[in-house]
JSON list of C-alpha atoms in Angstrom, two decimals:
[
{"chain": "A", "resi": 1, "resn": "MET", "atom": "CA", "xyz": [445.64, 39.09, 275.21]},
{"chain": "A", "resi": 2, "resn": "LYS", "atom": "CA", "xyz": [444.15, 42.30, 276.63]},
{"chain": "A", "resi": 3, "resn": "LYS", "atom": "CA", "xyz": [446.46, 44.01, 274.06]},
{"chain": "A", "resi": 4, "resn": "LEU", "atom": "CA", "xyz": [445.26, 42.21, 270.82]},
{"chain": "A", "resi": 5, "resn": "GLN", "atom": "CA", "xyz": [441.37, 42.88, 272.33]},
{"chain": "A", "resi": 6, "resn": "ALA", "atom": "CA", "xyz": [442.21, 46.67, 272.81]},
{"chain": "A", "resi": 7, "resn": "GLY", "atom": "CA", "xyz": [444.03, 47.14, 269.56]},
{"chain": "A", "resi": 8, "resn": "LEU", "atom": "CA", "xyz": [440.77, 45.46, 267.48]},
{"chain": "A", "resi": 9, "resn": "ARG", "atom": "CA", "xyz": [438.70, 47.60, 269.46]},
{"chain": "A", "resi": 10, "resn": "LEU", "atom": "CA", "xyz": [440.98, 50.60, 267.69]},
{"chain": "A", "resi": 11, "resn": "ILE", "atom": "CA", "xyz": [440.39, 49.25, 264.42]},
{"chain": "A", "resi": 12, "resn": "GLN", "atom": "CA", "xyz": [436.87, 48.92, 264.87]},
{"chain": "A", "resi": 13, "resn": "ALA", "atom": "CA", "xyz": [436.75, 52.62, 265.59]},
{"chain": "A", "resi": 14, "resn": "LYS", "atom": "CA", "xyz": [437.93, 54.15, 263.33]},
{"chain": "A", "resi": 15, "resn": "PHE", "atom": "CA", "xyz": [436.76, 51.59, 260.18]},
{"chain": "A", "resi": 16, "resn": "ARG", "atom": "CA", "xyz": [433.04, 51.57, 261.38]},
{"chain": "A", "resi": 17, "resn": "HIS", "atom": "CA", "xyz": [431.73, 54.72, 259.26]},
{"chain": "A", "resi": 18, "resn": "ARG", "atom": "CA", "xyz": [432.97, 53.59, 256.47]},
{"chain": "A", "resi": 19, "resn": "LYS", "atom": "CA", "xyz": [429.93, 51.07, 254.56]},
{"chain": "A", "resi": 20, "resn": "GLN", "atom": "CA", "xyz": [431.29, 47.77, 253.52]},
{"chain": "A", "resi": 21, "resn": "PRO", "atom": "CA", "xyz": [431.83, 46.50, 250.09]},
{"chain": "A", "resi": 22, "resn": "PRO", "atom": "CA", "xyz": [429.28, 45.36, 248.17]},
{"chain": "A", "resi": 23, "resn": "VAL", "atom": "CA", "xyz": [430.16, 41.34, 247.29]},
{"chain": "A", "resi": 24, "resn": "LEU", "atom": "CA", "xyz": [430.25, 40.95, 243.72]},
{"chain": "A", "resi": 25, "resn": "LYS", "atom": "CA", "xyz": [430.76, 37.35, 241.55]},
{"chain": "A", "resi": 26, "resn": "LYS", "atom": "CA", "xyz": [432.98, 36.55, 239.52]},
{"chain": "A", "resi": 27, "resn": "LYS", "atom": "CA", "xyz": [432.56, 35.62, 236.09]},
{"chain": "A", "resi": 28, "resn": "PRO", "atom": "CA", "xyz": [433.33, 31.88, 235.52]},
{"chain": "A", "resi": 29, "resn": "GLN", "atom": "CA", "xyz": [437.00, 32.48, 233.85]},
{"chain": "A", "resi": 30, "resn": "ILE", "atom": "CA", "xyz": [437.51, 30.07, 230.85]},
{"chain": "A", "resi": 31, "resn": "LEU", "atom": "CA", "xyz": [440.64, 28.61, 230.35]},
{"chain": "A", "resi": 32, "resn": "PRO", "atom": "CA", "xyz": [441.85, 28.13, 226.36]},
{"chain": "A", "resi": 33, "resn": "HIS", "atom": "CA", "xyz": [442.97, 24.02, 225.82]},
{"chain": "A", "resi": 34, "resn": "PRO", "atom": "CA", "xyz": [445.60, 22.98, 227.09]},
{"chain": "A", "resi": 35, "resn": "ALA", "atom": "CA", "xyz": [447.77, 23.57, 223.68]},
{"chain": "A", "resi": 36, "resn": "TYR", "atom": "CA", "xyz": [447.30, 27.03, 222.99]},
{"chain": "A", "resi": 37, "resn": "ARG", "atom": "CA", "xyz": [448.25, 27.81, 226.15]},
{"chain": "A", "resi": 38, "resn": "SER", "atom": "CA", "xyz": [451.56, 28.52, 224.76]},
{"chain": "A", "resi": 39, "resn": "HIS", "atom": "CA", "xyz": [450.62, 31.85, 222.81]},
{"chain": "A", "resi": 40, "resn": "LEU", "atom": "CA", "xyz": [449.40, 33.29, 225.54]},
{"chain": "A", "resi": 41, "resn": "ILE", "atom": "CA", "xyz": [450.97, 37.03, 226.81]},
{"chain": "A", "resi": 42, "resn": "ALA", "atom": "CA", "xyz": [452.33, 38.37, 229.79]},
{"chain": "A", "resi": 43, "resn": "VAL", "atom": "CA", "xyz": [451.05, 41.64, 230.83]},
{"chain": "A", "resi": 44, "resn": "ASN", "atom": "CA", "xyz": [452.84, 43.48, 233.67]},
{"chain": "A", "resi": 45, "resn": "ALA", "atom": "CA", "xyz": [450.15, 44.61, 235.99]},
{"chain": "A", "resi": 46, "resn": "ILE", "atom": "CA", "xyz": [449.49, 48.46, 236.11]},
{"chain": "A", "resi": 47, "resn": "PRO", "atom": "CA", "xyz": [451.66, 50.82, 237.35]},
{"chain": "A", "resi": 48, "resn": "HIS", "atom": "CA", "xyz": [450.86, 52.75, 240.51]},
{"chain": "A", "resi": 49, "resn": "HIS", "atom": "CA", "xyz": [450.17, 56.77, 239.16]},
{"chain": "A", "resi": 50, "resn": "LYS", "atom": "CA", "xyz": [449.84, 59.59, 241.54]},
{"chain": "A", "resi": 51, "resn": "ASN", "atom": "CA", "xyz": [445.90, 59.94, 241.28]},
{"chain": "A", "resi": 52, "resn": "TYR", "atom": "CA", "xyz": [445.85, 56.33, 241.13]},
{"chain": "A", "resi": 53, "resn": "GLN", "atom": "CA", "xyz": [443.33, 56.18, 244.07]},
{"chain": "A", "resi": 54, "resn": "SER", "atom": "CA", "xyz": [442.48, 52.65, 245.89]},
{"chain": "A", "resi": 55, "resn": "LYS", "atom": "CA", "xyz": [440.66, 50.38, 247.69]},
{"chain": "A", "resi": 56, "resn": "ALA", "atom": "CA", "xyz": [439.44, 50.85, 251.42]},
{"chain": "A", "resi": 57, "resn": "PRO", "atom": "CA", "xyz": [442.81, 48.89, 253.19]},
{"chain": "A", "resi": 58, "resn": "LEU", "atom": "CA", "xyz": [440.09, 46.79, 255.13]},
{"chain": "A", "resi": 59, "resn": "SER", "atom": "CA", "xyz": [437.27, 46.28, 252.81]},
{"chain": "A", "resi": 60, "resn": "PHE", "atom": "CA", "xyz": [436.18, 42.82, 254.63]},
{"chain": "A", "resi": 61, "resn": "PRO", "atom": "CA", "xyz": [434.08, 42.80, 257.99]},
{"chain": "A", "resi": 62, "resn": "ILE", "atom": "CA", "xyz": [435.79, 43.59, 260.86]},
{"chain": "A", "resi": 63, "resn": "GLN", "atom": "CA", "xyz": [433.35, 41.66, 262.86]},
{"chain": "A", "resi": 64, "resn": "SER", "atom": "CA", "xyz": [434.54, 38.26, 260.56]},
{"chain": "A", "resi": 65, "resn": "SER", "atom": "CA", "xyz": [437.88, 39.09, 260.78]},
{"chain": "A", "resi": 66, "resn": "LEU", "atom": "CA", "xyz": [438.14, 39.99, 264.46]},
{"chain": "A", "resi": 67, "resn": "GLY", "atom": "CA", "xyz": [436.31, 36.49, 265.38]},
{"chain": "A", "resi": 68, "resn": "ARG", "atom": "CA", "xyz": [438.83, 34.47, 262.86]},
{"chain": "A", "resi": 69, "resn": "LEU", "atom": "CA", "xyz": [441.50, 36.30, 265.34]},
{"chain": "A", "resi": 70, "resn": "GLN", "atom": "CA", "xyz": [440.41, 35.67, 268.63]},
{"chain": "A", "resi": 71, "resn": "GLN", "atom": "CA", "xyz": [439.52, 32.13, 267.54]},
{"chain": "A", "resi": 72, "resn": "ARG", "atom": "CA", "xyz": [442.74, 31.53, 265.82]},
{"chain": "A", "resi": 73, "resn": "THR", "atom": "CA", "xyz": [444.76, 33.01, 269.33]},
{"chain": "A", "resi": 74, "resn": "ARG", "atom": "CA", "xyz": [442.60, 30.63, 271.35]},
{"chain": "A", "resi": 75, "resn": "ASN", "atom": "CA", "xyz": [444.41, 27.55, 269.43]},
{"chain": "A", "resi": 76, "resn": "GLY", "atom": "CA", "xyz": [447.46, 29.15, 269.63]},
{"chain": "A", "resi": 77, "resn": "LEU", "atom": "CA", "xyz": [447.15, 28.67, 273.15]},
{"chain": "A", "resi": 78, "resn": "ARG", "atom": "CA", "xyz": [445.81, 25.70, 273.26]},
{"chain": "A", "resi": 79, "resn": "ARG", "atom": "CA", "xyz": [448.48, 24.08, 271.59]},
{"chain": "A", "resi": 80, "resn": "LEU", "atom": "CA", "xyz": [451.68, 26.23, 273.36]},
{"chain": "A", "resi": 81, "resn": "GLU", "atom": "CA", "xyz": [449.78, 23.99, 276.48]},
{"chain": "A", "resi": 82, "resn": "TYR", "atom": "CA", "xyz": [450.25, 20.92, 274.67]},
{"chain": "A", "resi": 83, "resn": "GLN", "atom": "CA", "xyz": [453.08, 21.27, 273.91]},
{"chain": "A", "resi": 84, "resn": "ALA", "atom": "CA", "xyz": [454.22, 22.30, 277.26]},
{"chain": "A", "resi": 85, "resn": "SER", "atom": "CA", "xyz": [452.94, 19.68, 278.47]},
{"chain": "A", "resi": 86, "resn": "ARG", "atom": "CA", "xyz": [454.11, 17.16, 275.47]},
{"chain": "A", "resi": 87, "resn": "ILE", "atom": "CA", "xyz": [457.99, 18.76, 275.91]},
{"chain": "A", "resi": 88, "resn": "ASN", "atom": "CA", "xyz": [457.70, 18.01, 280.01]},
{"chain": "A", "resi": 89, "resn": "GLU", "atom": "CA", "xyz": [456.42, 14.49, 279.51]},
{"chain": "A", "resi": 90, "resn": "LEU", "atom": "CA", "xyz": [459.01, 14.07, 277.35]},
{"chain": "A", "resi": 91, "resn": "SER", "atom": "CA", "xyz": [461.75, 15.59, 279.57]},
{"chain": "A", "resi": 92, "resn": "THR", "atom": "CA", "xyz": [460.33, 13.22, 282.32]},
{"chain": "A", "resi": 93, "resn": "GLU", "atom": "CA", "xyz": [460.80, 9.72, 280.21]},
{"chain": "A", "resi": 94, "resn": "LEU", "atom": "CA", "xyz": [464.27, 10.52, 279.29]},
{"chain": "A", "resi": 95, "resn": "GLU", "atom": "CA", "xyz": [465.36, 11.23, 282.90]},
{"chain": "A", "resi": 96, "resn": "ALA", "atom": "CA", "xyz": [463.70, 7.87, 283.48]},
{"chain": "A", "resi": 97, "resn": "ALA", "atom": "CA", "xyz": [466.21, 6.55, 280.32]},
{"chain": "A", "resi": 98, "resn": "VAL", "atom": "CA", "xyz": [469.07, 8.68, 281.50]},
{"chain": "A", "resi": 99, "resn": "LEU", "atom": "CA", "xyz": [469.06, 6.47, 285.42]},
{"chain": "A", "resi": 100, "resn": "GLU", "atom": "CA", "xyz": [468.30, 3.12, 283.41]},
{"chain": "A", "resi": 101, "resn": "LEU", "atom": "CA", "xyz": [471.06, 3.51, 281.43]},
{"chain": "A", "resi": 102, "resn": "LYS", "atom": "CA", "xyz": [473.67, 4.59, 283.97]},
{"chain": "A", "resi": 103, "resn": "ALA", "atom": "CA", "xyz": [471.88, 1.31, 286.20]},
{"chain": "A", "resi": 104, "resn": "ILE", "atom": "CA", "xyz": [472.96, -0.59, 283.14]},
{"chain": "A", "resi": 105, "resn": "ALA", "atom": "CA", "xyz": [476.58, 0.71, 283.24]},
{"chain": "A", "resi": 106, "resn": "SER", "atom": "CA", "xyz": [476.46, 0.33, 286.78]},
{"chain": "A", "resi": 107, "resn": "GLN", "atom": "CA", "xyz": [475.91, -3.64, 286.22]},
{"chain": "A", "resi": 108, "resn": "VAL", "atom": "CA", "xyz": [478.17, -3.71, 283.25]},
{"chain": "A", "resi": 109, "resn": "ASN", "atom": "CA", "xyz": [480.92, -2.82, 285.20]},
{"chain": "A", "resi": 110, "resn": "ARG", "atom": "CA", "xyz": [480.42, -5.04, 288.58]},
{"chain": "A", "resi": 111, "resn": "ASP", "atom": "CA", "xyz": [479.99, -7.74, 285.84]},
{"chain": "A", "resi": 112, "resn": "LEU", "atom": "CA", "xyz": [483.19, -6.63, 284.07]},
{"chain": "A", "resi": 113, "resn": "LYS", "atom": "CA", "xyz": [485.15, -6.77, 287.94]},
{"chain": "A", "resi": 114, "resn": "ALA", "atom": "CA", "xyz": [483.66, -10.33, 288.42]},
{"chain": "A", "resi": 115, "resn": "LEU", "atom": "CA", "xyz": [484.78, -11.18, 285.05]},
{"chain": "A", "resi": 116, "resn": "GLN", "atom": "CA", "xyz": [488.33, -9.78, 285.27]},
{"chain": "A", "resi": 117, "resn": "ALA", "atom": "CA", "xyz": [489.08, -11.29, 288.83]},
{"chain": "A", "resi": 118, "resn": "THR", "atom": "CA", "xyz": [487.77, -14.51, 287.77]},
{"chain": "A", "resi": 119, "resn": "GLN", "atom": "CA", "xyz": [490.60, -14.83, 284.57]},
{"chain": "A", "resi": 120, "resn": "GLN", "atom": "CA", "xyz": [493.18, -12.94, 286.46]},
{"chain": "A", "resi": 121, "resn": "PRO", "atom": "CA", "xyz": [493.18, -13.24, 289.77]},
{"chain": "A", "resi": 122, "resn": "ARG", "atom": "CA", "xyz": [496.78, -12.14, 291.34]},
{"chain": "A", "resi": 123, "resn": "SER", "atom": "CA", "xyz": [496.01, -8.97, 289.32]},
{"chain": "A", "resi": 124, "resn": "LYS", "atom": "CA", "xyz": [495.25, -5.83, 290.67]},
{"chain": "A", "resi": 125, "resn": "ALA", "atom": "CA", "xyz": [494.88, -4.67, 287.52]},
{"chain": "A", "resi": 126, "resn": "ILE", "atom": "CA", "xyz": [491.38, -1.99, 287.54]},
{"chain": "A", "resi": 127, "resn": "ALA", "atom": "CA", "xyz": [488.86, -2.46, 284.76]},
{"chain": "A", "resi": 128, "resn": "PRO", "atom": "CA", "xyz": [487.97, 0.73, 282.42]},
{"chain": "A", "resi": 129, "resn": "LYS", "atom": "CA", "xyz": [484.67, 1.95, 283.13]},
{"chain": "A", "resi": 130, "resn": "VAL", "atom": "CA", "xyz": [482.27, 1.78, 280.86]},
{"chain": "A", "resi": 131, "resn": "CYS", "atom": "CA", "xyz": [480.22, 4.81, 280.77]},
{"chain": "A", "resi": 132, "resn": "GLU", "atom": "CA", "xyz": [481.76, 8.30, 282.26]},
{"chain": "A", "resi": 133, "resn": "TYR", "atom": "CA", "xyz": [479.22, 10.85, 283.82]},
{"chain": "A", "resi": 134, "resn": "ARG", "atom": "CA", "xyz": [479.15, 14.35, 283.13]},
{"chain": "A", "resi": 135, "resn": "ALA", "atom": "CA", "xyz": [476.39, 17.33, 284.22]},
{"chain": "A", "resi": 136, "resn": "ALA", "atom": "CA", "xyz": [473.22, 15.70, 282.38]},
{"chain": "A", "resi": 137, "resn": "ASN", "atom": "CA", "xyz": [470.37, 18.83, 281.67]},
{"chain": "A", "resi": 138, "resn": "LEU", "atom": "CA", "xyz": [466.74, 18.23, 280.78]},
{"chain": "A", "resi": 139, "resn": "PRO", "atom": "CA", "xyz": [464.70, 20.91, 279.19]},
{"chain": "A", "resi": 140, "resn": "THR", "atom": "CA", "xyz": [461.20, 21.81, 281.11]},
{"chain": "A", "resi": 141, "resn": "VAL", "atom": "CA", "xyz": [458.52, 24.60, 280.92]},
{"chain": "A", "resi": 142, "resn": "TYR", "atom": "CA", "xyz": [456.50, 26.24, 283.68]},
{"chain": "A", "resi": 143, "resn": "GLN", "atom": "CA", "xyz": [453.69, 28.51, 283.53]},
{"chain": "A", "resi": 144, "resn": "LYS", "atom": "CA", "xyz": [454.06, 31.33, 285.14]},
{"chain": "A", "resi": 145, "resn": "PRO", "atom": "CA", "xyz": [450.89, 33.30, 286.71]},
{"chain": "A", "resi": 146, "resn": "SER", "atom": "CA", "xyz": [450.96, 35.93, 284.37]},
{"chain": "A", "resi": 147, "resn": "GLY", "atom": "CA", "xyz": [450.00, 33.30, 281.42]},
{"chain": "A", "resi": 148, "resn": "LEU", "atom": "CA", "xyz": [454.09, 33.38, 280.37]},
{"chain": "A", "resi": 149, "resn": "PHE", "atom": "CA", "xyz": [455.34, 30.55, 279.11]},
{"chain": "A", "resi": 150, "resn": "VAL", "atom": "CA", "xyz": [459.27, 29.81, 280.78]},
{"chain": "A", "resi": 151, "resn": "LEU", "atom": "CA", "xyz": [461.25, 27.58, 278.62]},
{"chain": "A", "resi": 152, "resn": "THR", "atom": "CA", "xyz": [464.42, 26.26, 280.88]},
{"chain": "A", "resi": 153, "resn": "SER", "atom": "CA", "xyz": [466.20, 23.24, 282.29]},
{"chain": "A", "resi": 154, "resn": "ARG", "atom": "CA", "xyz": [466.85, 21.19, 284.85]},
{"chain": "A", "resi": 155, "resn": "SER", "atom": "CA", "xyz": [469.47, 19.11, 286.27]},
{"chain": "A", "resi": 156, "resn": "VAL", "atom": "CA", "xyz": [469.73, 15.51, 286.77]},
{"chain": "A", "resi": 157, "resn": "ASP", "atom": "CA", "xyz": [470.72, 13.93, 289.51]},
{"chain": "A", "resi": 158, "resn": "LEU", "atom": "CA", "xyz": [472.53, 10.95, 288.32]},
{"chain": "A", "resi": 159, "resn": "PHE", "atom": "CA", "xyz": [473.91, 9.66, 292.15]},
{"chain": "A", "resi": 160, "resn": "LYS", "atom": "CA", "xyz": [470.97, 10.75, 294.57]},
{"chain": "A", "resi": 161, "resn": "ALA", "atom": "CA", "xyz": [470.20, 6.81, 294.69]},
{"chain": "A", "resi": 162, "resn": "GLU", "atom": "CA", "xyz": [473.35, 6.09, 295.66]},
{"chain": "A", "resi": 163, "resn": "ARG", "atom": "CA", "xyz": [473.26, 9.26, 298.93]},
{"chain": "A", "resi": 164, "resn": "GLU", "atom": "CA", "xyz": [469.79, 8.09, 299.39]},
{"chain": "A", "resi": 165, "resn": "ALA", "atom": "CA", "xyz": [471.38, 4.25, 299.47]},
{"chain": "A", "resi": 166, "resn": "LYS", "atom": "CA", "xyz": [474.49, 5.22, 302.17]},
{"chain": "A", "resi": 167, "resn": "VAL", "atom": "CA", "xyz": [471.80, 7.35, 304.40]},
{"chain": "A", "resi": 168, "resn": "LEU", "atom": "CA", "xyz": [469.09, 4.01, 305.02]},
{"chain": "A", "resi": 169, "resn": "ALA", "atom": "CA", "xyz": [472.28, 1.92, 304.95]},
{"chain": "A", "resi": 170, "resn": "GLN", "atom": "CA", "xyz": [473.41, 4.14, 307.59]},
{"chain": "A", "resi": 171, "resn": "VAL", "atom": "CA", "xyz": [469.99, 4.38, 309.75]},
{"chain": "A", "resi": 172, "resn": "LEU", "atom": "CA", "xyz": [469.80, 0.70, 310.10]},
{"chain": "A", "resi": 173, "resn": "ARG", "atom": "CA", "xyz": [473.46, -0.36, 310.89]},
{"chain": "A", "resi": 174, "resn": "HIS", "atom": "CA", "xyz": [472.56, 3.03, 313.49]},
{"chain": "A", "resi": 175, "resn": "ARG", "atom": "CA", "xyz": [469.40, 1.01, 314.81]},
{"chain": "A", "resi": 176, "resn": "ALA", "atom": "CA", "xyz": [471.06, -2.16, 314.71]},
{"chain": "A", "resi": 177, "resn": "ARG", "atom": "CA", "xyz": [473.79, -1.22, 316.70]},
{"chain": "A", "resi": 178, "resn": "ARG", "atom": "CA", "xyz": [471.23, 0.09, 319.37]},
{"chain": "A", "resi": 179, "resn": "LYS", "atom": "CA", "xyz": [469.18, -3.16, 319.70]},
{"chain": "A", "resi": 180, "resn": "ARG", "atom": "CA", "xyz": [472.73, -4.15, 320.43]},
{"chain": "A", "resi": 181, "resn": "LEU", "atom": "CA", "xyz": [472.90, -2.44, 323.52]},
{"chain": "A", "resi": 182, "resn": "ILE", "atom": "CA", "xyz": [469.97, -3.11, 324.68]}
]
């Protein structure tokens, strides 16, 4: 942003000595009747000659242009922050949906095993799993202290709940054993 402001100040300094061009009102253009438009002749643009001098490159007020550019930049930064926030919200929702998919698949696997056990009690056939899990990554956006937005990905730990359940079960078993010994 600072570089942009410095560049705009430089442009202002270069063109400050120029006078503002007078505002000319255009005459209203009268279009021919639609029935006669097909008879119009196309005219090519006037070719540029060596002696042809064009108007000043900046024939508009610099202040209003600078203000519009600053406003557009502020609006763009706000939109960027909003979009980054939206991506992170969607990523969180997607993570919850993935974990829900895993929970549903686990329930279906248990039900299939129970169903297979009732239909073929003597058979030791293993029920096929309904879902296979691989590494899953989700997009995330963060902002550095410098203001730079970084789009990256984060991994989803699909087996975190199982590990936490095992640790909790071990802790509870350990407590139960200590109570029996006391």
